[in-house]
Short mmCIF file of C-alpha atoms and ligand atoms in Angstrom, two decimals:
data_model
loop_
_atom_site.label_atom_id
_atom_site.label_comp_id
_atom_site.label_asym_id
_atom_site.label_seq_id
_atom_site.Cartn_x
_atom_site.Cartn_y
_atom_site.Cartn_z
CA MET A 1 -90.26 89.33 -153.38
CA SER A 2 -93.78 88.45 -154.57
CA LYS A 3 -95.33 90.44 -157.37
CA PRO A 4 -98.25 92.82 -156.79
CA LYS A 5 -101.65 91.34 -157.70
CA LEU A 6 -103.94 92.81 -160.30
CA GLN A 7 -107.57 91.75 -160.50
CA ILE A 8 -109.48 92.71 -163.64
CA ILE A 9 -113.24 92.85 -163.00
CA VAL A 10 -115.68 93.04 -165.90
CA LEU A 11 -118.81 94.54 -164.35
CA PHE A 12 -122.30 93.37 -165.21
CA GLN A 13 -124.74 93.99 -162.31
CA ASN A 14 -126.21 97.35 -163.29
CA LEU A 15 -128.82 97.21 -160.52
CA GLY A 16 -126.23 96.65 -157.80
CA ASP A 17 -125.92 93.92 -155.21
CA GLN A 18 -129.61 93.95 -154.29
CA GLN A 19 -130.95 92.78 -157.64
CA THR A 20 -128.21 90.53 -158.97
CA TYR A 21 -128.79 88.47 -162.09
CA TYR A 22 -126.28 85.88 -163.25
CA ALA A 23 -126.43 85.44 -167.00
CA ARG A 24 -126.25 81.95 -168.46
CA SER A 25 -124.07 83.28 -171.22
CA PRO A 26 -121.90 80.63 -172.92
CA ALA A 27 -119.03 83.01 -173.72
CA PRO A 28 -117.26 85.74 -171.76
CA PRO A 29 -116.85 89.26 -173.13
CA LEU A 30 -113.45 89.88 -174.72
CA SER A 31 -112.36 92.92 -172.69
CA GLY A 32 -111.14 91.24 -169.47
CA LEU A 33 -109.31 88.33 -171.11
CA LEU A 34 -107.68 90.65 -173.64
CA LEU A 35 -106.57 93.09 -170.96
CA ALA A 36 -105.02 90.15 -169.06
CA GLY A 37 -103.21 89.16 -172.27
CA LEU A 38 -101.83 92.70 -172.57
CA THR A 39 -100.66 92.80 -168.95
CA PRO A 40 -96.86 92.71 -168.54
CA ASP A 41 -95.28 90.12 -166.30
CA LEU A 42 -94.73 92.69 -163.53
CA VAL A 43 -97.93 91.63 -161.74
CA GLU A 44 -99.94 88.48 -161.04
CA VAL A 45 -103.16 88.80 -162.97
CA ASP A 46 -106.62 87.37 -162.45
CA VAL A 47 -109.92 88.00 -164.31
CA HIS A 48 -113.35 88.11 -162.69
CA HIS A 49 -116.59 88.26 -164.69
CA GLU A 50 -119.42 89.65 -162.60
CA MET A 51 -121.92 88.06 -164.99
CA VAL A 52 -121.15 84.65 -163.45
CA ARG A 53 -120.02 85.31 -159.84
CA PRO A 54 -120.22 88.05 -157.21
CA ILE A 55 -117.33 90.39 -156.48
CA ASP A 56 -115.04 89.41 -153.61
CA TYR A 57 -114.33 92.67 -151.79
CA ASP A 58 -111.91 90.84 -149.48
CA THR A 59 -109.59 89.85 -152.33
CA ASP A 60 -105.87 90.17 -151.65
CA ALA A 61 -105.34 91.95 -154.98
CA ASP A 62 -103.49 95.27 -154.72
CA ILE A 63 -104.85 96.80 -157.91
CA ILE A 64 -108.42 96.51 -159.19
CA ALA A 65 -109.10 97.27 -162.86
CA LEU A 66 -112.82 97.83 -163.51
CA SER A 67 -114.08 97.49 -167.07
CA PHE A 68 -117.61 98.75 -167.66
CA MET A 69 -120.18 99.98 -170.12
CA ASP A 70 -122.64 102.85 -169.74
CA PHE A 71 -125.35 101.01 -167.85
CA CYS A 72 -122.87 99.78 -165.24
CA ALA A 73 -121.40 103.24 -164.49
CA PRO A 74 -123.42 103.92 -161.27
CA HIS A 75 -122.60 100.41 -160.02
CA ALA A 76 -118.92 100.90 -160.99
CA TYR A 77 -118.68 104.04 -158.84
CA GLU A 78 -120.07 102.12 -155.86
CA VAL A 79 -117.69 99.18 -156.45
CA ALA A 80 -114.73 101.58 -156.85
CA ARG A 81 -115.64 103.35 -153.61
CA ARG A 82 -115.80 100.07 -151.67
CA PHE A 83 -112.41 98.93 -152.98
CA ARG A 84 -110.78 102.32 -152.38
CA GLU A 85 -112.05 102.28 -148.80
CA ARG A 86 -110.12 99.00 -148.43
CA GLY A 87 -106.94 100.67 -149.64
CA LYS A 88 -106.93 99.22 -153.18
CA ILE A 89 -105.80 101.18 -156.22
CA VAL A 90 -108.71 101.34 -158.65
CA VAL A 91 -108.27 101.73 -162.41
CA ALA A 92 -111.34 102.42 -164.60
CA GLY A 93 -111.59 101.57 -168.29
CA GLY A 94 -113.99 100.31 -170.93
CA LYS A 95 -116.65 101.87 -173.12
CA TYR A 96 -118.07 104.38 -170.65
CA PRO A 97 -114.75 105.71 -169.31
CA SER A 98 -113.63 106.04 -172.94
CA THR A 99 -116.62 108.26 -173.75
CA PHE A 100 -116.83 110.26 -170.52
CA PRO A 101 -113.37 110.02 -168.86
CA HIS A 102 -113.79 113.25 -166.92
CA GLU A 103 -116.98 112.05 -165.30
CA VAL A 104 -115.28 108.79 -164.28
CA MET A 105 -111.99 110.26 -163.03
CA PRO A 106 -113.13 111.34 -159.52
CA HIS A 107 -114.25 107.74 -158.85
CA ALA A 108 -110.95 106.04 -159.69
CA ASP A 109 -107.24 106.46 -159.00
CA CYS A 110 -106.51 106.12 -162.70
CA THR A 111 -108.72 106.21 -165.80
CA VAL A 112 -107.89 104.68 -169.17
CA ALA A 113 -109.78 106.28 -172.06
CA GLY A 114 -109.89 104.60 -175.46
CA GLU A 115 -108.57 101.26 -176.72
CA ALA A 116 -106.22 99.81 -174.12
CA GLU A 117 -103.64 98.09 -176.38
CA ARG A 118 -101.30 101.04 -176.87
CA VAL A 119 -101.33 102.27 -173.27
CA TRP A 120 -102.04 99.36 -170.89
CA PRO A 121 -98.47 98.01 -170.52
CA GLN A 122 -97.34 101.53 -169.56
CA VAL A 123 -100.26 101.91 -167.12
CA VAL A 124 -99.26 98.68 -165.33
CA GLU A 125 -95.59 99.68 -165.26
CA ASP A 126 -96.51 103.07 -163.73
CA LEU A 127 -98.89 101.49 -161.20
CA VAL A 128 -96.23 99.08 -160.01
CA ALA A 129 -93.68 101.91 -159.76
CA GLY A 130 -96.25 104.00 -157.81
CA LYS A 131 -96.16 106.87 -160.33
CA HIS A 132 -99.35 106.38 -162.30
CA ARG A 133 -101.12 109.31 -163.93
CA ARG A 134 -104.78 110.19 -163.31
CA ILE A 135 -105.66 109.61 -166.96
CA TYR A 136 -104.20 107.76 -169.93
CA GLN A 137 -105.70 108.69 -173.27
CA ALA A 138 -105.20 106.08 -176.01
CA PRO A 139 -104.98 107.27 -179.63
CA LEU A 140 -108.19 106.91 -181.66
CA GLY A 141 -108.04 104.39 -184.51
CA ALA A 142 -104.56 102.98 -183.78
CA SER A 143 -103.19 100.00 -185.73
CA LEU A 144 -104.45 96.57 -184.64
CA GLU A 145 -101.14 94.84 -185.31
CA ASN A 146 -99.26 92.85 -182.65
CA ILE A 147 -102.10 92.45 -180.18
CA PRO A 148 -101.33 89.43 -177.97
CA PRO A 149 -103.88 86.62 -177.57
CA PRO A 150 -106.52 86.86 -174.82
CA ARG A 151 -105.87 84.79 -171.65
CA TYR A 152 -108.51 82.11 -172.20
CA ASP A 153 -107.04 80.13 -169.30
CA LEU A 154 -108.33 82.83 -166.92
CA ALA A 155 -112.00 82.54 -167.98
CA GLU A 156 -114.27 81.01 -165.34
CA PRO A 157 -115.14 77.33 -165.94
CA GLN A 158 -118.83 78.33 -166.29
CA PHE A 159 -118.07 79.60 -169.80
CA ALA A 160 -118.53 76.81 -172.33
CA THR A 161 -116.88 78.89 -175.08
CA PRO A 162 -113.94 80.81 -173.62
CA VAL A 163 -112.19 81.22 -177.00
CA VAL A 164 -113.28 84.72 -178.03
CA THR A 165 -111.42 87.21 -180.15
CA GLU A 166 -111.96 89.80 -182.87
CA ALA A 167 -110.61 90.24 -186.37
CA THR A 168 -111.78 93.79 -187.07
CA ARG A 169 -112.99 96.91 -185.32
CA GLY A 170 -115.48 99.50 -186.47
CA CYS A 171 -118.22 99.47 -189.06
CA PRO A 172 -118.87 101.37 -192.28
CA PHE A 173 -122.48 102.12 -191.28
CA THR A 174 -123.82 104.96 -189.20
CA CYS A 175 -126.83 103.60 -187.26
CA THR A 176 -127.75 106.49 -184.98
CA TYR A 177 -128.11 104.42 -181.78
CA CYS A 178 -124.76 102.62 -182.15
CA GLN A 179 -121.96 103.17 -179.68
CA LEU A 180 -119.48 103.17 -182.56
CA ASN A 181 -120.95 106.46 -183.72
CA ILE A 182 -120.01 108.36 -180.57
CA LYS A 183 -116.41 108.82 -181.71
CA ARG A 184 -116.03 107.30 -185.13
CA ALA A 185 -112.77 105.50 -185.88
CA PRO A 186 -111.86 104.06 -189.28
CA TYR A 187 -112.72 100.42 -190.02
CA ARG A 188 -109.61 98.40 -189.18
CA VAL A 189 -108.56 94.79 -189.64
CA ARG A 190 -106.04 92.67 -187.74
CA PRO A 191 -103.39 90.60 -189.52
CA ILE A 192 -105.02 87.27 -190.38
CA GLU A 193 -102.13 85.34 -188.83
CA ASP A 194 -102.78 87.10 -185.48
CA VAL A 195 -106.43 86.07 -185.52
CA ILE A 196 -105.53 82.47 -186.35
CA ARG A 197 -102.92 82.50 -183.59
CA ASP A 198 -105.60 83.67 -181.11
CA LEU A 199 -107.96 80.90 -182.17
CA THR A 200 -105.23 78.33 -181.59
CA ALA A 201 -103.69 79.77 -178.39
CA THR A 202 -105.84 77.31 -176.50
CA ALA A 203 -103.41 74.65 -175.24
CA LYS A 204 -104.43 75.14 -171.59
CA LEU A 205 -108.12 74.47 -172.29
CA PRO A 206 -109.92 71.12 -172.30
CA PHE A 207 -110.23 69.66 -175.81
CA HIS A 208 -113.97 70.38 -176.30
CA LYS A 209 -113.49 74.06 -175.39
CA ARG A 210 -110.78 74.44 -178.05
CA LYS A 211 -113.22 73.47 -180.78
CA LEU A 212 -115.70 76.32 -180.26
CA ALA A 213 -114.87 79.99 -180.87
CA MET A 214 -116.47 83.40 -181.22
CA LEU A 215 -115.42 86.37 -183.34
CA TYR A 216 -116.75 89.47 -181.58
CA ASP A 217 -116.38 91.89 -184.47
CA ASN A 218 -118.71 94.84 -184.73
CA ASN A 219 -119.10 93.88 -188.36
CA LEU A 220 -116.89 91.15 -189.84
CA GLY A 221 -118.09 92.03 -193.35
CA GLY A 222 -116.93 95.66 -193.33
CA ASP A 223 -114.10 94.66 -195.69
CA MET A 224 -115.45 91.72 -197.66
CA GLY A 225 -112.12 90.75 -199.30
CA TYR A 226 -110.46 90.49 -195.89
CA ALA A 227 -113.41 88.60 -194.37
CA LYS A 228 -113.33 85.96 -197.12
CA GLU A 229 -109.58 85.47 -196.83
CA LEU A 230 -109.90 85.09 -193.05
CA LEU A 231 -112.75 82.58 -193.34
CA ARG A 232 -110.66 80.46 -195.75
CA GLU A 233 -107.91 80.29 -193.11
CA ILE A 234 -110.36 79.54 -190.29
CA ALA A 235 -111.79 76.68 -192.36
CA LYS A 236 -108.39 74.93 -192.02
CA LEU A 237 -108.75 74.84 -188.21
CA ASN A 238 -111.59 72.30 -188.32
CA LEU A 239 -113.54 73.95 -185.50
CA TRP A 240 -116.80 72.36 -184.44
CA ALA A 241 -118.56 75.73 -184.44
CA LEU A 242 -117.68 79.39 -184.86
CA GLY A 243 -119.79 82.43 -183.96
CA ALA A 244 -119.45 85.55 -186.14
CA GLN A 245 -121.15 88.93 -186.19
CA PHE A 246 -121.84 90.97 -189.32
CA SER A 247 -124.37 93.32 -190.86
CA PHE A 248 -127.41 92.06 -192.74
CA ASN A 249 -126.23 93.30 -196.17
CA CYS A 250 -123.32 90.78 -196.08
CA LEU A 251 -125.86 88.05 -196.82
CA ASP A 252 -126.23 89.43 -200.37
CA ASP A 253 -122.82 87.90 -201.07
CA ASP A 254 -123.29 84.16 -201.66
CA GLU A 255 -119.56 83.45 -201.62
CA PHE A 256 -119.31 85.02 -198.14
CA VAL A 257 -122.20 82.83 -196.93
CA GLU A 258 -120.56 79.72 -198.43
CA LEU A 259 -117.24 80.58 -196.78
CA LEU A 260 -118.98 81.02 -193.43
CA ALA A 261 -120.23 77.45 -193.77
CA GLU A 262 -116.75 76.21 -194.77
CA ALA A 263 -115.28 77.92 -191.69
CA ARG A 264 -117.88 75.91 -189.63
CA CYS A 265 -119.77 79.04 -188.67
CA GLY A 266 -122.64 77.70 -186.57
CA MET A 267 -124.02 80.99 -185.30
CA ALA A 268 -124.42 84.33 -187.07
CA PHE A 269 -125.13 87.41 -184.96
CA ILE A 270 -127.12 89.86 -187.05
CA GLY A 271 -128.73 93.13 -186.06
CA MET A 272 -132.18 92.58 -187.57
CA GLU A 273 -133.59 95.13 -185.10
CA SER A 274 -137.01 95.63 -186.66
CA LEU A 275 -139.56 94.29 -189.12
CA SER A 276 -140.66 97.85 -189.90
CA GLN A 277 -138.62 99.38 -192.72
CA SER A 278 -139.64 102.90 -191.70
CA SER A 279 -138.42 102.29 -188.12
CA LEU A 280 -135.12 100.98 -189.50
CA ASN A 281 -134.80 104.01 -191.73
CA SER A 282 -135.48 106.31 -188.77
CA VAL A 283 -132.23 105.12 -187.14
CA SER A 284 -130.27 105.12 -190.43
CA LYS A 285 -130.21 101.33 -190.65
CA ARG A 286 -131.05 101.29 -194.34
CA GLN A 287 -128.69 98.39 -195.06
CA ASN A 288 -131.39 96.13 -193.61
CA LYS A 289 -134.10 95.28 -196.13
CA VAL A 290 -137.12 93.78 -194.41
CA GLN A 291 -138.44 92.16 -197.59
CA GLU A 292 -135.14 90.23 -197.93
CA TYR A 293 -135.01 88.83 -194.39
CA GLU A 294 -136.79 85.57 -195.09
CA THR A 295 -134.64 84.58 -198.09
CA ALA A 296 -131.41 85.63 -196.40
CA TYR A 297 -132.15 83.70 -193.21
CA ARG A 298 -133.09 80.65 -195.24
CA LYS A 299 -129.66 80.73 -196.94
CA LEU A 300 -128.03 80.46 -193.54
CA LYS A 301 -130.31 77.66 -192.35
CA GLU A 302 -129.53 75.66 -195.50
CA ARG A 303 -125.86 75.85 -194.61
CA GLY A 304 -126.40 74.81 -191.00
CA ILE A 305 -125.92 78.29 -189.55
CA LEU A 306 -128.13 79.42 -186.68
CA THR A 307 -129.08 83.09 -186.48
CA PHE A 308 -129.11 85.13 -183.29
CA SER A 309 -130.69 88.48 -184.12
CA GLY A 310 -130.96 91.73 -182.22
CA PHE A 311 -134.52 93.04 -182.13
CA MET A 312 -135.45 96.50 -180.81
CA LEU A 313 -138.74 97.94 -179.60
CA ALA A 314 -139.76 101.60 -179.21
CA LEU A 315 -138.15 102.66 -182.48
CA GLU A 316 -139.45 105.86 -183.98
CA GLU A 317 -142.01 104.51 -186.43
CA ASP A 318 -143.29 101.60 -184.32
CA THR A 319 -147.07 101.56 -183.93
CA PRO A 320 -149.48 99.39 -181.91
CA GLU A 321 -150.64 97.81 -185.21
CA TYR A 322 -147.05 96.89 -186.08
CA TYR A 323 -146.53 95.28 -182.66
CA ARG A 324 -149.58 93.09 -183.21
CA THR A 325 -148.08 91.71 -186.45
CA VAL A 326 -144.59 90.99 -185.11
CA PRO A 327 -145.05 87.40 -183.78
CA GLN A 328 -146.52 86.27 -187.09
CA LYS A 329 -143.83 88.02 -189.15
CA LEU A 330 -141.09 86.49 -186.98
CA GLU A 331 -142.54 83.06 -187.59
CA ALA A 332 -142.14 83.69 -191.36
CA VAL A 333 -138.61 85.14 -191.22
CA ASP A 334 -137.61 82.42 -188.74
CA PRO A 335 -134.55 83.70 -186.86
CA SER A 336 -133.23 80.92 -184.60
CA ALA A 337 -133.01 83.15 -181.53
CA LEU A 338 -133.77 86.79 -180.75
CA LEU A 339 -132.17 89.24 -178.37
CA ILE A 340 -135.19 91.45 -177.71
CA SER A 341 -134.50 94.83 -176.14
CA ILE A 342 -136.04 98.26 -175.71
CA SER A 343 -134.13 100.95 -177.67
CA ILE A 344 -131.45 102.68 -175.62
CA PRO A 345 -130.42 106.28 -176.22
CA ILE A 346 -126.79 105.62 -175.25
CA PRO A 347 -125.26 108.91 -174.07
CA GLY A 348 -123.07 110.41 -176.77
CA THR A 349 -124.86 108.79 -179.73
CA PRO A 350 -126.83 110.75 -182.35
CA PHE A 351 -130.00 108.97 -181.09
CA HIS A 352 -129.37 110.29 -177.57
CA ARG A 353 -128.81 113.81 -178.92
CA GLN A 354 -132.11 113.60 -180.79
CA MET A 355 -133.98 112.42 -177.67
CA GLU A 356 -132.37 115.18 -175.58
CA THR A 357 -133.17 117.87 -178.13
CA GLU A 358 -136.77 116.72 -178.29
CA ARG A 359 -136.87 116.53 -174.44
CA ARG A 360 -138.17 112.97 -174.53
CA ILE A 361 -135.85 111.38 -171.97
CA PHE A 362 -137.66 110.92 -168.65
CA ASP A 363 -135.27 108.53 -166.92
CA HIS A 364 -131.65 109.65 -166.55
CA ASP A 365 -130.59 106.77 -164.30
CA LEU A 366 -127.82 105.16 -166.37
CA SER A 367 -128.32 101.80 -164.67
CA HIS A 368 -131.56 101.57 -166.66
CA TYR A 369 -129.81 102.00 -170.04
CA GLU A 370 -129.34 98.28 -170.69
CA GLY A 371 -132.28 97.53 -172.97
CA ASP A 372 -134.59 96.17 -170.29
CA HIS A 373 -136.06 99.57 -169.32
CA LEU A 374 -137.84 102.27 -171.28
CA VAL A 375 -136.10 105.59 -170.54
CA PHE A 376 -137.65 107.91 -173.14
CA GLN A 377 -141.07 108.76 -174.51
CA PRO A 378 -141.56 106.76 -177.74
CA LYS A 379 -142.95 108.67 -180.71
CA ARG A 380 -146.00 106.74 -181.92
CA VAL A 381 -146.69 104.26 -179.12
CA ALA A 382 -147.41 104.57 -175.42
CA PRO A 383 -144.97 103.05 -172.90
CA ASP A 384 -147.57 100.40 -172.06
CA ASP A 385 -147.66 99.37 -175.74
CA VAL A 386 -143.90 98.79 -175.60
CA PHE A 387 -144.12 96.77 -172.37
CA ALA A 388 -147.00 94.69 -173.71
CA ALA A 389 -145.16 94.08 -176.99
CA PHE A 390 -141.98 93.07 -175.16
CA GLU A 391 -143.87 90.55 -173.08
CA ASN A 392 -146.03 89.25 -175.90
CA ILE A 393 -143.16 88.80 -178.37
CA ASN A 394 -141.02 87.10 -175.74
CA ARG A 395 -143.77 84.80 -174.57
CA THR A 396 -144.76 83.72 -178.08
CA PHE A 397 -141.25 83.50 -179.54
CA TYR A 398 -139.83 81.64 -176.55
CA SER A 399 -142.76 79.36 -175.81
CA TRP A 400 -141.60 75.72 -175.73
CA ARG A 401 -143.84 74.99 -178.69
CA ALA A 402 -142.28 77.78 -180.81
CA ILE A 403 -138.74 76.73 -179.80
CA GLY A 404 -139.57 73.16 -180.89
CA ARG A 405 -141.01 74.36 -184.22
CA ARG A 406 -137.91 76.43 -184.99
CA TRP A 407 -135.63 73.54 -184.07
CA ARG A 408 -137.50 71.18 -186.42
CA ARG A 409 -137.42 73.73 -189.26
CA PHE A 410 -133.70 74.35 -188.77
CA VAL A 411 -132.68 70.71 -188.67
CA SER A 412 -134.87 69.62 -191.58
CA THR A 413 -133.84 72.59 -193.79
CA TYR A 414 -130.16 71.89 -193.12
CA LEU A 415 -130.30 68.13 -193.55
CA ARG A 416 -132.30 68.39 -196.78
CA ALA A 417 -130.09 71.10 -198.30
CA ARG A 418 -126.65 69.64 -197.48
CA GLY A 419 -127.26 66.19 -198.89
CA GLU A 420 -123.78 66.02 -200.44
CA GLU A 421 -121.96 66.19 -197.05
CA ALA A 422 -120.99 62.92 -195.31
CA ILE A 423 -123.91 61.71 -193.22
CA GLY A 424 -121.85 61.41 -189.99
CA LYS A 425 -120.62 64.97 -190.35
CA ARG A 426 -124.13 66.29 -190.98
CA LEU A 427 -125.61 64.47 -188.02
CA PHE A 428 -122.84 65.61 -185.67
CA ARG A 429 -123.34 69.21 -186.79
CA ALA A 430 -127.12 68.99 -186.51
CA ALA A 431 -126.82 67.55 -182.97
CA LEU A 432 -124.28 70.17 -181.84
CA LEU A 433 -126.29 73.07 -183.24
CA SER A 434 -129.51 71.68 -181.76
CA TYR A 435 -127.83 71.74 -178.36
CA ILE A 436 -126.59 75.33 -178.92
CA LEU A 437 -130.05 76.43 -180.07
CA LEU A 438 -131.70 74.91 -177.03
CA LYS A 439 -129.19 76.45 -174.61
CA LEU A 440 -129.49 79.87 -176.24
CA SER A 441 -133.30 79.76 -176.24
CA ILE A 442 -133.35 78.77 -172.56
CA PHE A 443 -130.90 81.57 -171.79
CA GLN A 444 -133.05 84.21 -173.53
CA ARG A 445 -136.28 82.84 -172.05
CA HIS A 446 -134.71 82.88 -168.59
CA HIS A 447 -133.38 86.43 -169.05
CA ALA A 448 -136.79 87.81 -170.05
CA ARG A 449 -138.69 86.05 -167.29
CA LYS A 450 -136.23 86.57 -164.44
CA LYS A 451 -134.73 89.94 -165.26
CA VAL A 452 -137.07 91.96 -167.48
CA PHE A 453 -140.67 90.98 -166.76
CA PRO A 454 -140.42 92.06 -163.08
CA HIS A 455 -139.32 95.58 -164.21
CA LEU A 456 -142.14 95.76 -166.69
CA THR A 457 -144.69 94.85 -164.05
CA ARG A 458 -143.33 97.59 -161.78
CA ALA A 459 -143.14 100.10 -164.65
CA ARG A 460 -146.77 99.45 -165.62
CA ALA A 461 -147.89 100.01 -162.04
CA ALA A 462 -145.96 103.31 -161.72
CA PRO A 463 -147.54 106.52 -163.07
CA ARG A 464 -146.27 107.46 -166.52
CA PRO A 465 -144.15 110.64 -166.68
CA VAL A 466 -146.95 112.43 -168.47
CA GLU A 467 -149.53 111.12 -165.98
CA ARG A 468 -147.20 112.16 -163.17
CA SER A 469 -147.00 115.74 -164.47
CA VAL A 470 -150.80 115.81 -164.78
CA GLN A 471 -151.04 114.63 -161.16
CA ILE A 472 -148.57 117.30 -160.05
CA ALA A 473 -150.52 119.99 -161.92
CA ALA A 474 -153.78 118.79 -160.34
CA ARG A 475 -152.18 118.84 -156.87
CA ARG A 476 -150.89 122.36 -157.53
CA ARG A 477 -154.43 123.49 -158.47
CA GLU A 478 -155.76 121.97 -155.24
CA VAL A 479 -153.13 123.85 -153.19
CA LEU A 480 -153.90 127.13 -154.98
CA ALA A 481 -157.62 126.62 -154.36
CA VAL A 482 -156.94 126.24 -150.60
CA VAL A 483 -154.70 129.36 -150.60
CA ASP A 484 -157.42 131.38 -152.42
S1 SF4 B 1 -124.41 97.95 -188.54
FE1 SF4 B 1 -124.19 97.37 -186.38
S2 SF4 B 1 -122.08 97.84 -185.84
FE2 SF4 B 1 -122.55 98.92 -187.75
S3 SF4 B 1 -123.16 100.99 -187.12
FE3 SF4 B 1 -125.01 99.74 -187.33
S4 SF4 B 1 -125.40 98.92 -185.26
FE4 SF4 B 1 -123.27 99.66 -185.30
#
């Protein structure tokens, strides 16, 4: 008898089927591939990333597992409804169901709340036996030992870097907008041998895809001793390039930076978030020191490490004057690529509570909570200032001329600083990282122009919430005048 089929779908299209946007992301998220790795052999499993292809509602899968974040929740409910109408069993899991399981439960046959590792094999067993529960609650902060490797072989061929894993979970910091601060769990690390096993469980991939990998930690440097030991082991794998994510303060540690280079780290993901120290302080991101950015980023460039930095607008102390200075300041700090977004008050975070208490949220449509929309009234700037800054920073930072300047600075800084490395090795690395930088810049440029700018144009044309209430009040006065 054939096994039941399970399709894991990682959702991405927050604005539904009408306004689809396919990201040119080089790497898949970890959730779907990891869940497939955790799935017992009782079912046939398949993974579908909605960021690269549309959902097939006519699939012959019997069970659909939907993984989604906050901004995809409205879309997830619609997708779940369409599959349930076709007689499929729908399981919901991921960040949003973990935070608000009781909101999600009516939309799914089964909801998994929390980290899946400790409960997923049981969920699948129960689903196959037809005796699944409505909700499975995973323990908070469970051990990260014995997690099997993700199923890289199930990633779509569009992903150039399917080898993604994580070494740690959690973060010692308490940034008020961060999802990790909804339900805080202790900082945890995985056994180093498990991480190395994941990075080498790649036999089914073409050779060039085995040589690139990403560590999706929230903050790799949360336990510096562990991070250094791990990087020493990764160095032995002779990867072509590794991506790693850590907090800005880790760059104070020169040995850590040197070990990143030895592990062939080619891309560091760092939450720079702002060039205004007071705005950073307003969201408790005091570990970032604006005056140290330039030196820290230079250290990475000298070691041939590109930087991909988060950058947020509409933070509490942002002003129109600050926005005018940002392009020039970015040119000085010189991050290789920026992920520019508008601050999101993610439901459940301290930042969201603050916005709710101060009654500043004017848009409660969760599908807009992805960083491309403004959903609350900023403190010291008007919404139009935020939209104009978003467009201006994107257009200047991702102009072809600026991309070319950054590429030249990166390559020349690296080649000059690493004179002791073999010339062939240096040139290969410079060529590979140039390609990655170009692809990433095109991806970000494309995202802003195709996905965000159209919203901003519509948002500018629509009356502001405050203007709208003034219009309503004026209309009310007109009506009262007629009644009188
Ligand atoms: S440093 Fe990053 S991961 Fe840590 S709490 Fe702040 S935003 Fe979250």
